[in-house]
């Protein structure tokens, strides 16, 4: 029976090619525009570390004085930790793993001929960084807690940078000059690039290329290396000491907590620590202002999706709704114009549900054709987004889930648009129509 209704639907669509083309074009444009923006939103809100994100948390304290005034659109100064607070959380070791970190950009001076000095972005971190985030290594390993304590001049390179400097040769054990200092390469990681870079400072480009080098945080502080990110101060700090000042926040901090009990215990530890600091006069705000964010909760708190992307999404969905209204009107006119044909089928024994199913299949066919056109339009829209200078633009790629979602949305839109016209058509009294014929 399905094959028979499918044949009837194809014949009906072929009889009115212009009307069919208009409906397919309308649903294709609506699906293409909406899926373009849904794909952008999907890649921007995707889980950056699937399988590990549920155990990652970032603790936040609030050492700001009561009279501190946040800048208009600037980052929240309490989003980062001060050096004394970060070191206190590290030494307490209340989590399974914990690491403090900050971004850095240094001038790399290649030793070999043929390469000119260039700037490279990387990360200053404590020893647990690699195990905490599961950074995969090609060769060697990260540094130890003893290297952290000794401010050891060691570095871990990303594979892309190691190949650029040393070709196919093993980079481990070689020396690299970053800024004004030499570092011994102890490991090479795979090109690890979580997107977004959830662990970076709020002012960083979260969808840019991943880190190309990793240095011990204590080494960066001892050598006073340049830091990328937001330095927020609320005291009379000097440039020489601001990195270790208790009144300057600039460090990001992440911990691994495997069970809800560990999460609750760590949150309570943050409150107790804040209460202790308030009793000592270091903090002024209530201890309950200490917070513990999960990874996805932190991304939501940071509101990474630009407002213009959200606005464009709503406009695209509104456009799809308008397209569906037009398809409803066109299908209603088309089905009611076939009242005579439908009445003859009813007179020959076809039931209302048979007519409804026949017209529903015709609507679904329009949805499938519109979905195919919408896919092409969505790919064109994603290509245009990739030409934009925004850091997230290069992520605008449709994956398998969005491809399937496009087809499902198109068929669903076609069927929904055909429900009312099909219902009206199958309720036409056959006797009246047959008398008029």
XYZ file of C-alpha atoms in Angstrom:
437
model
C 0.000 0.000 0.000
C 2.864 2.363 0.824
C 4.274 1.867 -2.689
C 0.880 2.696 -4.185
C 0.576 5.926 -2.175
C 4.160 6.822 -3.038
C 3.375 6.401 -6.733
C 0.257 8.590 -6.389
C 2.297 11.251 -4.561
C 4.998 11.306 -7.261
C 2.363 11.602 -10.002
C 0.676 14.464 -8.154
C 3.956 16.342 -7.688
C 4.870 15.912 -11.372
C 1.503 17.335 -12.460
C 2.292 20.678 -10.797
C 6.066 21.151 -11.264
C 6.106 24.915 -10.625
C 4.084 24.666 -7.423
C 6.196 21.696 -6.305
C 9.385 23.612 -7.081
C 8.198 26.616 -5.050
C 7.411 24.459 -2.030
C 10.749 22.628 -2.231
C 12.579 25.944 -2.596
C 10.742 27.450 0.398
C 11.472 24.544 2.717
C 15.045 24.284 1.390
C 15.761 27.931 2.169
C 14.233 27.648 5.634
C 16.068 24.424 6.458
C 19.356 25.717 5.014
C 19.309 28.966 7.002
C 18.266 27.343 10.288
C 20.689 24.403 10.012
C 23.567 26.769 9.245
C 23.065 28.588 12.532
C 22.181 25.424 14.478
C 25.467 23.875 13.292
C 27.448 26.926 14.431
C 25.729 26.842 17.833
C 26.308 23.061 18.043
C 30.067 23.269 17.489
C 30.409 26.252 19.852
C 28.629 24.515 22.725
C 30.041 21.043 22.162
C 31.796 19.156 24.963
C 35.534 19.927 24.573
C 36.659 16.791 26.445
C 34.067 14.000 25.998
C 34.479 11.242 28.557
C 36.540 13.405 30.910
C 34.557 16.627 31.292
C 32.228 15.211 33.966
C 35.166 14.926 36.406
C 36.657 18.384 35.752
C 35.849 21.371 37.973
C 37.209 24.856 38.397
C 37.188 26.377 41.903
C 36.582 30.082 42.332
C 37.278 32.240 45.332
C 36.337 35.870 45.799
C 39.201 37.839 47.350
C 37.956 41.153 45.915
C 37.375 43.972 48.416
C 33.793 45.034 49.027
C 34.342 48.371 47.286
C 35.877 46.802 44.162
C 34.053 47.880 40.990
C 34.097 45.616 37.983
C 34.863 47.177 34.598
C 31.963 47.498 32.143
C 32.493 44.683 29.622
C 35.787 43.456 31.085
C 36.354 39.978 32.532
C 35.313 39.306 36.114
C 38.411 39.728 38.289
C 37.264 36.876 40.544
C 37.264 34.412 37.619
C 41.009 33.947 38.189
C 42.998 33.125 41.312
C 45.892 34.959 42.910
C 49.257 33.201 43.235
C 48.981 32.679 47.038
C 45.473 31.213 46.731
C 46.434 28.923 43.844
C 49.500 27.652 45.700
C 47.420 27.095 48.852
C 44.890 24.972 46.902
C 47.737 23.031 45.290
C 49.457 22.292 48.601
C 46.191 21.251 50.237
C 45.845 18.569 47.542
C 42.139 17.986 48.257
C 41.343 16.791 44.729
C 42.398 13.691 42.792
C 44.448 15.951 40.526
C 44.857 19.721 40.412
C 46.737 22.202 38.273
C 47.224 25.957 38.079
C 47.911 27.527 34.697
C 48.115 30.654 32.587
C 48.668 31.416 28.905
C 51.862 32.837 27.488
C 53.270 34.056 24.196
C 57.037 33.956 23.610
C 59.447 34.694 20.791
C 60.945 31.424 19.598
C 64.443 31.670 18.139
C 65.132 28.561 16.003
C 68.726 27.316 16.141
C 68.794 26.031 12.580
C 69.285 28.151 9.501
C 66.287 28.880 7.317
C 63.809 29.666 10.086
C 63.329 33.192 11.343
C 62.223 33.966 14.913
C 58.463 33.834 15.392
C 55.984 34.208 18.220
C 54.324 31.112 19.573
C 51.478 30.677 22.083
C 51.673 28.179 24.897
C 50.756 27.408 28.493
C 52.513 27.761 31.848
C 51.206 25.043 34.137
C 51.944 22.887 37.137
C 52.946 19.230 36.786
C 49.455 17.657 36.966
C 48.244 19.552 33.876
C 48.885 16.669 31.438
C 47.334 13.910 33.554
C 44.424 16.144 34.586
C 43.324 16.835 31.003
C 44.624 13.587 29.455
C 47.004 15.299 27.052
C 48.390 12.535 24.767
C 52.169 12.318 24.308
C 54.047 11.331 21.164
C 57.418 11.094 22.934
C 58.807 11.703 26.397
C 56.595 12.966 29.220
C 55.697 16.030 31.226
C 57.683 17.381 34.144
C 57.452 16.309 37.778
C 56.473 18.099 40.990
C 60.199 18.245 41.766
C 60.730 20.174 38.503
C 57.969 22.547 39.627
C 59.695 23.075 42.973
C 63.070 23.656 41.296
C 61.690 25.948 38.542
C 63.398 23.629 36.066
C 64.157 25.021 32.568
C 62.279 22.268 30.701
C 59.633 22.453 28.000
C 57.084 20.191 26.313
C 56.369 20.920 22.645
C 53.317 20.191 20.535
C 54.000 17.857 17.628
C 53.456 20.578 15.007
C 56.063 22.846 16.583
C 58.521 19.988 17.176
C 58.334 18.964 13.511
C 58.751 22.570 12.406
C 61.928 22.922 14.482
C 63.496 19.469 14.196
C 61.780 17.739 11.282
C 61.272 14.002 11.745
C 64.131 13.753 14.288
C 63.367 13.051 17.936
C 63.014 16.429 19.674
C 63.346 15.041 23.203
C 66.660 16.111 24.713
C 67.134 18.999 22.265
C 67.354 22.629 23.365
C 64.879 25.362 22.430
C 65.308 29.092 22.978
C 62.103 30.863 24.007
C 62.350 34.533 24.757
C 65.721 35.082 26.426
C 66.045 31.595 27.937
C 67.032 28.097 26.808
C 64.895 25.068 27.700
C 65.461 21.338 27.371
C 62.715 19.463 25.540
C 61.442 16.591 27.714
C 58.305 15.637 25.813
C 56.302 16.048 22.616
C 52.504 15.956 22.751
C 50.086 15.195 19.988
C 48.418 18.293 18.590
C 45.915 18.566 21.426
C 43.270 21.189 20.779
C 40.094 21.060 22.859
C 37.490 23.390 21.471
C 36.634 25.650 23.128
C 39.823 26.052 25.185
C 37.840 25.950 28.405
C 40.919 26.282 30.643
C 42.111 29.562 29.090
C 41.570 33.035 30.491
C 38.245 34.690 29.632
C 40.005 37.289 27.468
C 41.720 34.624 25.319
C 40.483 33.432 21.953
C 38.837 30.193 23.050
C 38.479 28.751 19.531
C 41.987 29.513 18.281
C 44.802 27.005 17.675
C 45.892 24.914 20.642
C 48.965 25.482 22.786
C 52.285 24.875 21.027
C 54.487 24.671 24.131
C 54.126 23.978 27.854
C 56.441 25.362 30.569
C 56.419 24.865 34.346
C 54.424 27.681 35.946
C 57.091 28.201 38.607
C 59.716 28.651 35.871
C 57.582 31.287 34.154
C 57.153 33.161 37.456
C 60.842 32.920 38.349
C 61.871 34.204 34.925
C 59.019 36.774 34.823
C 57.829 35.616 31.422
C 55.078 37.476 29.604
C 51.561 36.239 30.346
C 48.565 36.334 28.029
C 45.343 37.071 29.795
C 43.699 39.305 32.294
C 45.704 40.737 35.216
C 43.266 42.256 37.716
C 44.706 44.077 40.692
C 43.050 45.806 43.649
C 46.124 46.764 45.666
C 49.273 48.807 45.225
C 51.243 46.140 43.386
C 54.550 46.717 41.658
C 55.321 45.242 38.268
C 58.166 43.186 39.741
C 55.990 41.423 42.292
C 52.500 41.451 40.830
C 52.683 37.789 39.691
C 52.966 36.599 43.302
C 50.875 39.358 44.851
C 47.817 38.432 46.969
C 45.940 41.343 45.367
C 46.384 40.371 41.691
C 44.356 37.587 40.065
C 45.648 35.994 36.845
C 45.761 32.195 37.280
C 43.276 29.593 36.106
C 42.820 26.502 38.273
C 41.247 23.123 37.501
C 40.746 19.991 39.578
C 39.596 16.408 38.992
C 36.816 15.116 41.267
C 35.511 11.635 40.511
C 32.469 11.281 42.776
C 29.648 13.527 44.073
C 31.042 13.077 47.582
C 34.402 14.453 46.448
C 32.638 17.392 44.779
C 30.696 18.221 47.944
C 33.801 17.868 50.120
C 35.866 20.104 47.850
C 33.146 22.775 47.768
C 33.031 22.748 51.548
C 36.831 23.024 51.610
C 36.611 26.172 49.449
C 34.075 27.694 51.850
C 36.230 26.790 54.856
C 39.323 28.230 53.137
C 37.447 31.473 52.387
C 36.292 31.675 56.003
C 39.861 31.181 57.182
C 41.130 33.930 54.860
C 38.357 36.263 56.012
C 39.305 35.638 59.620
C 42.902 36.524 58.718
C 41.735 39.734 57.001
C 42.701 38.661 53.461
C 39.100 38.285 52.218
C 36.209 40.660 52.885
C 33.317 38.898 51.198
C 31.192 36.076 52.684
C 32.814 32.612 52.514
C 29.723 31.290 50.739
C 30.742 33.307 47.671
C 33.270 30.546 46.924
C 32.032 28.469 43.974
C 32.891 25.227 42.225
C 31.913 24.984 38.547
C 31.774 21.828 36.449
C 33.280 22.108 32.994
C 30.017 22.515 31.073
C 28.616 24.746 33.809
C 31.721 26.921 33.530
C 31.248 27.270 29.756
C 27.642 28.329 30.360
C 28.806 30.813 33.013
C 31.326 32.270 30.569
C 28.584 32.693 27.939
C 30.946 31.806 25.083
C 28.323 32.064 22.347
C 28.241 35.661 21.023
C 24.889 37.415 21.190
C 24.892 38.018 17.428
C 25.094 34.240 16.832
C 22.072 33.670 19.092
C 20.179 36.480 17.320
C 20.972 35.019 13.896
C 19.767 31.611 15.080
C 16.411 32.998 16.198
C 16.064 34.919 12.929
C 16.799 31.736 10.951
C 14.247 29.726 12.945
C 11.724 32.513 12.409
C 12.428 32.373 8.687
C 11.831 28.592 8.731
C 8.486 29.180 10.493
C 7.444 31.690 7.813
C 8.461 29.221 5.092
C 6.342 26.511 6.730
C 3.323 28.842 6.866
C 3.683 29.440 3.131
C 3.932 25.702 2.463
C 0.784 25.108 4.533
C -1.075 27.642 2.389
C 0.226 26.144 -0.877
C -0.559 22.563 0.173
C -4.013 23.573 1.405
C -4.798 25.157 -1.965
C -3.406 22.172 -3.854
C -5.199 19.494 -1.833
C -8.565 21.280 -1.855
C -8.257 21.715 -5.621
C -8.134 17.917 -5.820
C -11.467 17.537 -3.978
C -12.997 15.789 -6.977
C -10.242 13.167 -7.161
C -10.429 12.619 -3.421
C -14.234 12.265 -3.542
C -13.997 9.594 -6.246
C -11.523 7.619 -4.119
C -13.797 7.978 -1.098
C -16.769 6.785 -3.183
C -14.755 3.731 -4.288
C -14.148 2.738 -0.676
C -11.080 4.624 0.449
C -11.283 5.647 4.107
C -10.325 9.017 5.524
C -7.144 7.603 6.992
C -6.169 6.295 3.545
C -6.573 9.793 2.064
C -4.711 11.313 5.025
C -1.846 8.826 4.602
C -1.643 9.448 0.851
C -1.440 13.224 1.281
C 0.938 12.844 4.224
C 3.364 10.869 2.048
C 3.164 13.615 -0.569
C 4.056 16.208 2.101
C 6.938 14.048 3.335
C 8.310 13.798 -0.214
C 8.352 17.585 -0.406
C 10.218 17.601 2.917
C 12.842 15.118 1.655
C 13.443 17.144 -1.513
C 13.560 20.358 0.545
C 15.993 18.713 2.959
C 18.372 17.815 0.134
C 18.244 21.393 -1.125
C 18.586 22.663 2.459
C 21.764 20.620 2.933
C 23.337 22.277 -0.094
C 22.266 25.728 1.141
C 23.540 24.965 4.667
C 26.940 23.916 3.286
C 27.077 27.173 1.345
C 26.151 29.107 4.483
C 28.815 27.324 6.557
C 31.391 28.060 3.873
C 30.509 31.774 4.058
C 30.880 31.692 7.856
C 34.343 30.102 7.517
C 35.417 33.171 5.527
C 34.709 35.423 8.531
C 37.616 36.596 10.730
C 36.036 35.284 13.978
C 38.100 32.655 15.834
C 35.164 30.218 15.859
C 34.597 30.518 12.079
C 36.893 27.611 11.168
C 34.757 25.262 13.300
C 31.709 25.780 11.087
C 31.668 22.237 9.711
C 28.642 19.949 9.558
C 29.219 16.596 11.258
C 27.253 13.354 10.835
C 24.799 14.152 13.640
C 23.902 17.541 12.134
C 23.641 15.978 8.663
C 21.105 13.474 9.958
C 19.388 16.216 11.956
C 18.947 18.283 8.791
C 17.140 15.472 6.985
C 14.960 14.689 10.010
C 14.056 18.367 10.466
C 13.219 18.712 6.773
C 10.920 15.653 6.723
C 9.341 16.723 10.022
C 8.749 20.240 8.678
C 7.195 18.831 5.501
C 4.904 16.452 7.398
C 3.858 19.120 9.914
C 3.149 21.578 7.122
C 0.953 18.956 5.424
C -1.066 17.939 8.500
C -3.694 20.688 8.323
C -4.156 20.578 4.521
C -4.410 16.751 4.588
C -6.908 16.860 7.465
C -9.042 19.431 5.650
C -8.901 17.491 2.382
C -9.885 14.125 3.863
C -12.951 15.717 5.516
C -14.400 16.917 2.194
C -17.955 15.427 1.818
C -17.689 13.175 -1.263
C -21.387 13.390 -2.190
C -21.340 17.162 -2.690
C -18.187 17.033 -4.780
C -19.503 14.195 -6.960
C -22.719 16.108 -7.658
C -20.683 19.140 -8.727
C -18.539 17.093 -11.126
